[in-house]
Amino acid sequence: MADRVYPAAKPNPAPGAAAANGNGSAPRASFPAPKSQMYQRPIYRPQAPTKRRRGRSCRCSFCCCFCWALLVLILLAFVAAVAGGAFYLLYRPQRPSFTVSSVRLTSLNLTSSPTAPVLTDAITLTVTARNPNKKMVYLYDDLTLSVATAANAVPLGTATVPGFAHAAGNTTVVTATVANSAVTVDPSGAGSDIKRSGAFSVVVDADTSAGVRVGGLKTKKIGIQVHCEGIKVTPPPPPPVAPKKVKGKNSTAALAPAPAETTVSTAAHSCKVRVRVKIWKWTF
């Protein structure tokens, strides 16, 4: 009797697997799973760092700083203008005035060398300073007075006058003697400017530093220059000759020499006052 072969029993599908197919039959799961269905770990690829927009932020910061600085400068200028206007209305500041009252050439000797003439002279001058302000005091350092010819600026000497405090509404008279002692000068300029007879024009300059005091407040001193022109001086007459003896019958008499007269320029010459500002190495 032949053996019967029975078919193998089919495994029961998992619950709910039949609904996956449209015809009600679930697909068979294969084991092991194919390579396409295996989990693959993503490959890490580092990314380049994003570039920040620094240029735009720097420009914005620069613009903000510039605007703030400009605003501060405008405010400071406004405050300075208000303070200056208030100071002017309260005190009405005016510049001091200087006048050359008199000039006298007491001695003059110029050698006649064609290459290196030697000059010896002495000039006595009087300068009058006036402070027209009512509440401001000027504080002067030492004044340096210098005299030169007007045409070619041949130096005729310098002198220093001690500084002083110029009170409000006060007039101060300064007298000085400007002299040269055996100074070699330019032959062309000295020969044409300096005359042994007859008047010639000179200029007088005064250099100093001055500050202002208002009550208990003092300002910083700044340089000023006083320039006076249009002044003429006349050389003194030559020394008198030796007296001559006159013989008489009974006695001998001597004729006394006439005293030498020196011409004095007494006309008042107004001067210009200029403020000198020094910035580093340059003076304006």
mmCIF file of C-alpha atoms in Angstrom:
data_model
loop_
_atom_site.group_PDB
_atom_site.id
_atom_site.type_symbol
_atom_site.label_atom_id
_atom_site.label_comp_id
_atom_site.label_asym_id
_atom_site.label_seq_id
_atom_site.Cartn_x
_atom_site.Cartn_y
_atom_site.Cartn_z
ATOM 1 C CA MET A 1 0.000 0.000 0.000
ATOM 2 C CA ALA A 2 1.519 3.264 -1.070
ATOM 3 C CA ASP A 3 2.226 6.038 1.392
ATOM 4 C CA ARG A 4 0.275 9.214 1.029
ATOM 5 C CA VAL A 5 2.078 12.529 0.827
ATOM 6 C CA TYR A 6 0.366 15.283 2.658
ATOM 7 C CA PRO A 7 1.157 18.982 1.756
ATOM 8 C CA ALA A 8 3.038 21.036 4.321
ATOM 9 C CA ALA A 9 0.991 23.326 6.474
ATOM 10 C CA LYS A 10 1.184 26.980 5.566
ATOM 11 C CA PRO A 11 2.021 29.413 8.326
ATOM 12 C CA ASN A 12 -0.779 31.584 9.512
ATOM 13 C CA PRO A 13 -0.328 35.225 8.565
ATOM 14 C CA ALA A 14 -0.005 37.848 11.253
ATOM 15 C CA PRO A 15 -3.173 39.624 12.242
ATOM 16 C CA GLY A 16 -3.867 42.619 10.071
ATOM 17 C CA ALA A 17 -1.391 41.519 7.420
ATOM 18 C CA ALA A 18 -4.183 40.481 5.071
ATOM 19 C CA ALA A 19 -5.446 44.002 4.858
ATOM 20 C CA ALA A 20 -2.142 45.190 3.394
ATOM 21 C CA ASN A 21 -2.854 43.555 -0.005
ATOM 22 C CA GLY A 22 -5.690 44.568 -2.181
ATOM 23 C CA ASN A 23 -6.753 41.013 -2.730
ATOM 24 C CA GLY A 24 -6.595 40.160 0.952
ATOM 25 C CA SER A 25 -3.349 38.181 0.796
ATOM 26 C CA ALA A 26 -0.286 39.506 2.650
ATOM 27 C CA PRO A 27 3.152 39.539 0.982
ATOM 28 C CA ARG A 28 5.645 37.143 2.292
ATOM 29 C CA ALA A 29 8.440 38.610 4.392
ATOM 30 C CA SER A 30 11.882 37.576 3.265
ATOM 31 C CA PHE A 31 14.634 36.929 5.783
ATOM 32 C CA PRO A 32 17.243 38.146 5.822
ATOM 33 C CA ALA A 33 16.165 41.501 4.375
ATOM 34 C CA PRO A 34 17.763 42.636 1.096
ATOM 35 C CA LYS A 35 20.495 45.268 1.090
ATOM 36 C CA SER A 36 18.157 47.897 -0.345
ATOM 37 C CA GLN A 37 15.872 47.535 2.678
ATOM 38 C CA MET A 38 18.665 47.528 5.274
ATOM 39 C CA TYR A 39 19.156 50.690 7.434
ATOM 40 C CA GLN A 40 22.001 52.827 6.188
ATOM 41 C CA ARG A 41 23.609 55.380 8.497
ATOM 42 C CA PRO A 42 23.842 58.841 6.815
ATOM 43 C CA ILE A 43 27.343 59.970 6.013
ATOM 44 C CA TYR A 44 28.399 63.089 8.035
ATOM 45 C CA ARG A 45 29.619 65.845 5.788
ATOM 46 C CA PRO A 46 30.849 68.979 7.624
ATOM 47 C CA GLN A 47 29.520 72.225 6.206
ATOM 48 C CA ALA A 48 31.496 75.381 5.750
ATOM 49 C CA PRO A 49 30.733 78.037 8.390
ATOM 50 C CA THR A 50 28.389 80.730 7.237
ATOM 51 C CA LYS A 51 30.061 84.086 6.580
ATOM 52 C CA ARG A 52 28.842 86.892 8.752
ATOM 53 C CA ARG A 53 28.192 90.213 7.139
ATOM 54 C CA ARG A 54 30.792 92.200 9.028
ATOM 55 C CA GLY A 55 31.200 94.936 6.439
ATOM 56 C CA ARG A 56 27.672 96.178 6.847
ATOM 57 C CA SER A 57 27.838 96.148 10.654
ATOM 58 C CA CYS A 58 31.180 98.033 10.626
ATOM 59 C CA ARG A 59 29.748 100.684 8.354
ATOM 60 C CA CYS A 60 26.739 101.094 10.595
ATOM 61 C CA SER A 61 28.958 101.457 13.690
ATOM 62 C CA PHE A 62 31.170 104.028 11.948
ATOM 63 C CA CYS A 63 28.143 106.055 10.861
ATOM 64 C CA CYS A 64 26.742 106.029 14.393
ATOM 65 C CA CYS A 65 30.055 107.140 15.920
ATOM 66 C CA PHE A 66 30.451 109.891 13.327
ATOM 67 C CA CYS A 67 26.939 111.190 13.941
ATOM 68 C CA TRP A 68 27.470 111.260 17.716
ATOM 69 C CA ALA A 69 30.822 113.008 17.380
ATOM 70 C CA LEU A 70 29.322 115.595 15.019
ATOM 71 C CA LEU A 71 26.455 116.179 17.428
ATOM 72 C CA VAL A 72 28.878 116.701 20.328
ATOM 73 C CA LEU A 73 30.939 119.175 18.300
ATOM 74 C CA ILE A 74 27.823 121.118 17.352
ATOM 75 C CA LEU A 75 26.745 121.280 20.987
ATOM 76 C CA LEU A 76 30.204 122.461 22.101
ATOM 77 C CA ALA A 77 30.264 125.132 19.404
ATOM 78 C CA PHE A 78 26.806 126.284 20.440
ATOM 79 C CA VAL A 79 27.802 126.485 24.115
ATOM 80 C CA ALA A 80 31.006 128.390 23.220
ATOM 81 C CA ALA A 81 29.041 130.836 21.067
ATOM 82 C CA VAL A 82 26.539 131.466 23.860
ATOM 83 C CA ALA A 83 29.335 131.969 26.421
ATOM 84 C CA GLY A 84 31.242 134.304 24.069
ATOM 85 C CA GLY A 85 28.127 136.361 23.390
ATOM 86 C CA ALA A 86 27.365 136.683 27.095
ATOM 87 C CA PHE A 87 30.983 137.685 27.831
ATOM 88 C CA TYR A 88 30.901 140.347 25.101
ATOM 89 C CA LEU A 89 27.617 141.806 26.334
ATOM 90 C CA LEU A 90 28.858 141.967 29.928
ATOM 91 C CA TYR A 91 32.378 143.336 29.440
ATOM 92 C CA ARG A 92 32.528 144.871 25.929
ATOM 93 C CA PRO A 93 36.230 143.934 25.395
ATOM 94 C CA GLN A 94 38.453 146.255 23.335
ATOM 95 C CA ARG A 95 42.045 145.967 22.169
ATOM 96 C CA PRO A 96 44.707 148.068 23.888
ATOM 97 C CA SER A 97 46.108 150.997 21.932
ATOM 98 C CA PHE A 98 49.771 151.979 21.583
ATOM 99 C CA THR A 99 51.199 155.303 20.413
ATOM 100 C CA VAL A 100 54.796 156.415 19.851
ATOM 101 C CA SER A 101 54.828 159.792 21.579
ATOM 102 C CA SER A 102 58.404 160.899 20.846
ATOM 103 C CA VAL A 103 61.516 159.622 19.075
ATOM 104 C CA ARG A 104 64.989 161.155 19.318
ATOM 105 C CA LEU A 105 68.118 160.014 17.519
ATOM 106 C CA THR A 106 70.781 161.003 20.026
ATOM 107 C CA SER A 107 73.857 159.609 18.258
ATOM 108 C CA LEU A 108 74.692 158.192 14.831
ATOM 109 C CA ASN A 109 77.976 157.034 13.358
ATOM 110 C CA LEU A 110 78.237 155.009 10.158
ATOM 111 C CA THR A 111 81.624 154.182 8.701
ATOM 112 C CA SER A 112 82.123 154.602 4.986
ATOM 113 C CA SER A 113 83.412 151.107 4.232
ATOM 114 C CA PRO A 114 82.119 149.886 0.844
ATOM 115 C CA THR A 115 81.975 146.225 1.932
ATOM 116 C CA ALA A 116 81.246 146.096 5.683
ATOM 117 C CA PRO A 117 80.158 149.427 7.187
ATOM 118 C CA VAL A 118 79.893 149.583 10.983
ATOM 119 C CA LEU A 119 76.935 151.335 12.616
ATOM 120 C CA THR A 120 76.776 152.855 16.083
ATOM 121 C CA ASP A 121 73.634 154.688 17.111
ATOM 122 C CA ALA A 122 71.275 155.414 20.010
ATOM 123 C CA ILE A 123 67.572 156.233 19.838
ATOM 124 C CA THR A 124 65.408 157.318 22.770
ATOM 125 C CA LEU A 125 61.709 156.691 22.301
ATOM 126 C CA THR A 126 58.561 157.025 24.383
ATOM 127 C CA VAL A 127 55.608 154.690 23.916
ATOM 128 C CA THR A 128 52.192 155.351 25.447
ATOM 129 C CA ALA A 129 49.906 152.373 26.135
ATOM 130 C CA ARG A 130 46.200 152.850 26.878
ATOM 131 C CA ASN A 131 43.664 150.324 28.159
ATOM 132 C CA PRO A 132 40.168 151.415 27.055
ATOM 133 C CA ASN A 133 38.313 148.646 28.938
ATOM 134 C CA LYS A 134 36.428 149.308 32.163
ATOM 135 C CA LYS A 135 36.581 145.854 33.789
ATOM 136 C CA MET A 136 39.504 144.078 32.085
ATOM 137 C CA VAL A 137 43.161 144.182 33.145
ATOM 138 C CA TYR A 138 45.936 143.340 30.660
ATOM 139 C CA LEU A 139 48.960 141.441 31.964
ATOM 140 C CA TYR A 140 52.063 142.011 29.816
ATOM 141 C CA ASP A 141 55.301 140.056 29.787
ATOM 142 C CA ASP A 142 58.583 141.809 29.005
ATOM 143 C CA LEU A 143 58.361 143.977 25.887
ATOM 144 C CA THR A 144 61.089 143.726 23.253
ATOM 145 C CA LEU A 145 61.387 147.009 21.367
ATOM 146 C CA SER A 146 63.223 147.156 18.041
ATOM 147 C CA VAL A 147 63.815 149.966 15.572
ATOM 148 C CA ALA A 148 64.762 149.577 11.896
ATOM 149 C CA THR A 149 64.775 151.684 8.761
ATOM 150 C CA ALA A 150 61.526 151.666 6.818
ATOM 151 C CA ALA A 151 62.920 150.992 3.329
ATOM 152 C CA ASN A 152 65.390 148.107 3.723
ATOM 153 C CA ALA A 153 64.867 147.154 7.398
ATOM 154 C CA VAL A 154 68.399 148.004 8.507
ATOM 155 C CA PRO A 155 68.428 147.269 12.266
ATOM 156 C CA LEU A 156 69.044 150.285 14.481
ATOM 157 C CA GLY A 157 68.961 148.455 17.821
ATOM 158 C CA THR A 158 66.796 146.621 20.341
ATOM 159 C CA ALA A 159 65.838 147.096 23.979
ATOM 160 C CA THR A 160 63.823 145.197 26.593
ATOM 161 C CA VAL A 161 61.260 146.809 28.879
ATOM 162 C CA PRO A 162 59.962 144.972 31.991
ATOM 163 C CA GLY A 163 56.405 143.722 31.847
ATOM 164 C CA PHE A 164 53.582 145.349 33.765
ATOM 165 C CA ALA A 165 49.920 145.040 34.691
ATOM 166 C CA HIS A 166 47.799 147.437 32.688
ATOM 167 C CA ALA A 167 44.827 148.368 34.868
ATOM 168 C CA ALA A 168 41.385 149.073 33.427
ATOM 169 C CA GLY A 169 41.075 152.589 32.005
ATOM 170 C CA ASN A 170 44.754 153.287 32.724
ATOM 171 C CA THR A 171 47.408 154.972 30.556
ATOM 172 C CA THR A 172 51.023 153.809 30.922
ATOM 173 C CA VAL A 173 54.071 155.583 29.481
ATOM 174 C CA VAL A 174 57.125 153.476 28.600
ATOM 175 C CA THR A 175 60.539 155.042 27.867
ATOM 176 C CA ALA A 176 63.465 153.076 26.448
ATOM 177 C CA THR A 177 66.774 153.642 24.680
ATOM 178 C CA VAL A 178 67.450 151.488 21.636
ATOM 179 C CA ALA A 179 71.113 151.303 20.634
ATOM 180 C CA ASN A 180 73.646 149.594 18.376
ATOM 181 C CA SER A 181 77.316 149.344 19.229
ATOM 182 C CA ALA A 182 79.670 148.718 16.294
ATOM 183 C CA VAL A 183 77.291 146.461 14.365
ATOM 184 C CA THR A 184 78.144 145.496 10.796
ATOM 185 C CA VAL A 185 75.251 146.248 8.448
ATOM 186 C CA ASP A 186 74.423 145.759 4.793
ATOM 187 C CA PRO A 187 76.305 148.382 2.752
ATOM 188 C CA SER A 188 73.620 148.823 0.088
ATOM 189 C CA GLY A 189 70.704 149.199 2.512
ATOM 190 C CA ALA A 190 72.557 151.337 5.032
ATOM 191 C CA GLY A 191 73.986 153.611 2.361
ATOM 192 C CA SER A 192 70.542 154.385 0.915
ATOM 193 C CA ASP A 193 68.463 154.455 4.130
ATOM 194 C CA ILE A 194 70.652 156.127 6.744
ATOM 195 C CA LYS A 195 71.385 159.752 6.032
ATOM 196 C CA ARG A 196 73.927 161.758 7.928
ATOM 197 C CA SER A 197 71.982 164.929 7.230
ATOM 198 C CA GLY A 198 68.242 165.139 6.801
ATOM 199 C CA ALA A 199 65.406 163.006 8.155
ATOM 200 C CA PHE A 200 64.797 159.361 7.253
ATOM 201 C CA SER A 201 61.910 157.021 8.061
ATOM 202 C CA VAL A 202 62.025 154.264 10.672
ATOM 203 C CA VAL A 203 59.594 151.655 12.039
ATOM 204 C CA VAL A 204 59.171 150.623 15.675
ATOM 205 C CA ASP A 205 58.075 147.113 16.660
ATOM 206 C CA ALA A 206 57.205 145.713 20.078
ATOM 207 C CA ASP A 207 56.790 141.991 20.721
ATOM 208 C CA THR A 208 55.314 140.586 23.922
ATOM 209 C CA SER A 209 52.773 138.162 25.368
ATOM 210 C CA ALA A 210 49.624 139.392 27.072
ATOM 211 C CA GLY A 211 46.827 137.870 29.081
ATOM 212 C CA VAL A 212 43.524 139.169 30.446
ATOM 213 C CA ARG A 213 42.319 139.217 34.042
ATOM 214 C CA VAL A 214 38.638 139.665 34.798
ATOM 215 C CA GLY A 215 37.981 139.563 38.506
ATOM 216 C CA GLY A 216 39.667 136.397 39.762
ATOM 217 C CA LEU A 217 39.781 134.740 36.323
ATOM 218 C CA LYS A 218 42.974 134.827 34.233
ATOM 219 C CA THR A 219 43.279 133.768 30.621
ATOM 220 C CA LYS A 220 46.258 132.137 28.975
ATOM 221 C CA LYS A 221 48.765 134.593 27.524
ATOM 222 C CA ILE A 222 49.066 134.886 23.754
ATOM 223 C CA GLY A 223 51.630 136.683 21.622
ATOM 224 C CA ILE A 224 50.933 140.169 20.308
ATOM 225 C CA GLN A 225 52.941 142.431 18.027
ATOM 226 C CA VAL A 226 52.769 146.220 17.954
ATOM 227 C CA HIS A 227 53.860 147.804 14.664
ATOM 228 C CA CYS A 228 54.405 151.544 14.312
ATOM 229 C CA GLU A 229 55.398 153.167 11.033
ATOM 230 C CA GLY A 230 55.522 156.597 9.447
ATOM 231 C CA ILE A 231 58.099 157.858 11.971
ATOM 232 C CA LYS A 232 60.933 160.119 10.864
ATOM 233 C CA VAL A 233 64.134 160.838 12.756
ATOM 234 C CA THR A 234 66.820 163.420 12.130
ATOM 235 C CA PRO A 235 70.510 162.717 12.833
ATOM 236 C CA PRO A 236 72.159 164.936 15.422
ATOM 237 C CA PRO A 237 74.397 167.717 14.107
ATOM 238 C CA PRO A 238 78.124 167.060 13.918
ATOM 239 C CA PRO A 239 80.205 167.910 16.984
ATOM 240 C CA PRO A 240 81.297 171.540 17.186
ATOM 241 C CA VAL A 241 84.734 172.560 16.097
ATOM 242 C CA ALA A 242 87.379 173.573 18.601
ATOM 243 C CA PRO A 243 87.062 177.189 19.812
ATOM 244 C CA LYS A 244 89.288 179.733 18.206
ATOM 245 C CA LYS A 245 91.318 182.149 20.217
ATOM 246 C CA VAL A 246 90.990 185.828 19.438
ATOM 247 C CA LYS A 247 93.976 187.950 20.225
ATOM 248 C CA GLY A 248 93.320 191.353 21.667
ATOM 249 C CA LYS A 249 95.446 194.168 22.752
ATOM 250 C CA ASN A 250 95.283 193.463 26.465
ATOM 251 C CA SER A 251 93.641 189.935 26.756
ATOM 252 C CA THR A 252 92.883 186.732 24.866
ATOM 253 C CA ALA A 253 89.179 185.654 24.571
ATOM 254 C CA ALA A 254 87.780 182.321 23.398
ATOM 255 C CA LEU A 255 84.542 181.944 21.529
ATOM 256 C CA ALA A 256 82.300 179.339 23.213
ATOM 257 C CA PRO A 257 80.800 176.742 20.818
ATOM 258 C CA ALA A 258 77.088 176.758 20.267
ATOM 259 C CA PRO A 259 75.302 173.842 21.935
ATOM 260 C CA ALA A 260 74.332 171.021 19.628
ATOM 261 C CA GLU A 261 70.605 170.659 19.141
ATOM 262 C CA THR A 262 68.904 167.306 18.650
ATOM 263 C CA THR A 263 65.674 167.183 16.676
ATOM 264 C CA VAL A 264 62.877 165.359 18.492
ATOM 265 C CA SER A 265 59.917 163.902 16.680
ATOM 266 C CA THR A 266 57.004 164.775 18.980
ATOM 267 C CA ALA A 267 54.122 163.900 16.666
ATOM 268 C CA ALA A 268 52.070 160.972 18.029
ATOM 269 C CA HIS A 269 52.070 157.985 15.698
ATOM 270 C CA SER A 270 49.356 155.386 16.183
ATOM 271 C CA CYS A 271 50.398 151.741 16.060
ATOM 272 C CA LYS A 272 48.687 148.589 14.881
ATOM 273 C CA VAL A 273 48.187 145.739 17.340
ATOM 274 C CA ARG A 274 48.223 142.244 15.855
ATOM 275 C CA VAL A 275 47.625 138.963 17.661
ATOM 276 C CA ARG A 276 50.235 136.303 16.949
ATOM 277 C CA VAL A 277 48.996 132.714 17.109
ATOM 278 C CA LYS A 278 51.553 129.919 17.321
ATOM 279 C CA ILE A 279 50.610 126.434 16.103
ATOM 280 C CA TRP A 280 53.405 123.927 16.694
ATOM 281 C CA LYS A 281 56.324 125.426 14.707
ATOM 282 C CA TRP A 282 54.455 128.089 12.797
ATOM 283 C CA THR A 283 53.537 131.574 14.008
ATOM 284 C CA PHE A 284 50.735 133.517 12.310
#
